[in-house]
C-alpha cells in the first residue's frame, strides 16, 4: 500500500458509552484514548472523521443510586456525566460529540428503530425464563450459566432465575447471516483471537434476545418505554447500542455511518457489539459496522482492578502522572503499553518510568533537542542547506566528508561504506504507519514513527557531526557537509513528529512551533487541524519541508529524565492536619 492509495472514505470511530454510575478510570480513559489516537491519525491522513463517546444512563442502578443520594435519576446522571466529560477533556480527547442516552435526540430515534423492528415482526412478545445477571443487566444461556456455576462470569455475583413477559428480538433468524459476515470479514472482528471466540460461541446457537423489561410498581420513571406498550421499557443494553446510529442519523452526519465504522471496546462487551448489534442493524436494513475491535484489560500492579479491592486507577491518579511527567507522556504510555491486543496489560509505576525514560526522555525528546541544539550551536538556529543537491551539496558527499573528519581524528567508523537513504526510509515508515493504522494497530503505527528517530540517532552516532564541526574553516566544504547532515536529521525528525503526533499532539505541536513548521492551521493551537494531508506533509524535501532560512529554536527540554526512585505520583503521604 502507498500513501496515495489509502482509504479516503469518511471515518466514524466510537467507544462504548460508559455507565454513568462509575467514576472515570483508566479503563474508560484507555478505550477513549485509542479512539482519540485513531481519530487524530485519520484526520492527519486527510479523512473526514467523526469520533463519538458518551454515557449510558438508563440502567436501574442509576435510579437506585440517585435515591440513595437524594437526587432525581436525571440530576444524578448529570453530575456523573459531567465527571466523564471533565476527565475526557483533561485527557485531551478530540471527540466530535458526547452523547448522553437521556437526550431527546437519542431517545426519539432509538424508540423509532425499535418500533420499526416491532412493525416488521423482528421484535415479538413472549414469555421468558432465564438466568439473569443483575450486575451486568443481561440474560445468559443455560450453558453459559452452568459453565459459570450460576454466577456472573464478570463479577462472580449469583445469577437470578427470572420469568418475565418480554419483547424479544429474533436474533435466532440471523445466525447464518452473522456467521457468513464474520467468517468472510465483512464484519471484521479484531484481534483475530476475538473473531475465533465469537465464531465458536455462534456455533452454540442463537436464542431470541429480550429487548424489554416489564415495569414494576414503584419503579422510577427511568428509561424509554416500548413503542405502543407503556408497561414495558426498552432493555438498557438494546437502547444503549442504538447510540452509535442515533447520534449520526441526521442529514449532515449520515455520511459517517455510510463510510467506515469502527466500534472500539474491551472484550467484556464484544458479544453485544459483534452479534446483537449487527443483527439489529441488518434487520433494520442498515449497513453494518466494518470493524469491531475488542481489546483486553488494564490491570494494576499485577492485580485485576475491582470495586471490592478498590484498586482502580482513577482519573485523579492519571492527572497526578500527567502533572509530573506531562499529559502526552501518559497518553504515550497508555497507547504503547496498553492491552490493545489479546493480552491484559499491567499499569505498574516502575514500568511507566522505564518506558518514559527509554522512549521519551532518552529517545524521541533527546533526539529532537539534540538536533535543534546543534543547528543552534553551529548555524545560529538557521537551516542553511537542504540535502537534495539543490544547493550544490548532496547527502552522500556530506557523509564522505564526515568520515574523512573521523578518519583524521583517528575515529574511523567500523564500516566506512554504510549508506543512509533518508527519503526511502521515511516514506516506508509512513507507509508502514498507515498500514498499521488500517488494522488499528496503533502500537505499530507509533513504532514506525520511532523507527525514524532511531535511524536519525544511528546516523548521528555514525556521522558524528560534532567531530566534523571542529573542522569547519579548515577542511574544505566541512560547513556545507555539516549543514546537510543536520538538515537530514531535522527533516527526518519532522516526518517522525507527524507520525507521533496522534499520541502526543501537544508535544509535537510545541516542536513545530519551535522549529517554525507550518503544519497546523494555527501553530498555537494543536487542535486547529492540518494544512495538508499526511501524504503532502510527510514528503521528503516537499512543499512542507524545512526550508533554507527557516529558524529552528532550541526550545525547552521536551521530557526531563525521570528518577526511578521517586515514589509513584499521587501516592505521596498526605501531610497530617494540624
Ligand atoms: N454501558 C456499557 C456499554 C454500552 S455500549 C453500547 C458498559 N459500560 S462500562 O462503563 O462498563 O464500560 C465498559 C468499557 O469500559 C469496556 O468495554 C472498556 O472499553 C472500558 N473498560 C472498563 N474497564 C477496563 C479495564 N480494566 N481495562 C480496559 N478497558 C476497560 O459496559
XYZ file of C-alpha atoms in Angstrom, residues 61 296 475:
3
model
C -28.529 1.197 39.184
C -8.073 -6.731 26.655
C 38.529 21.182 5.917
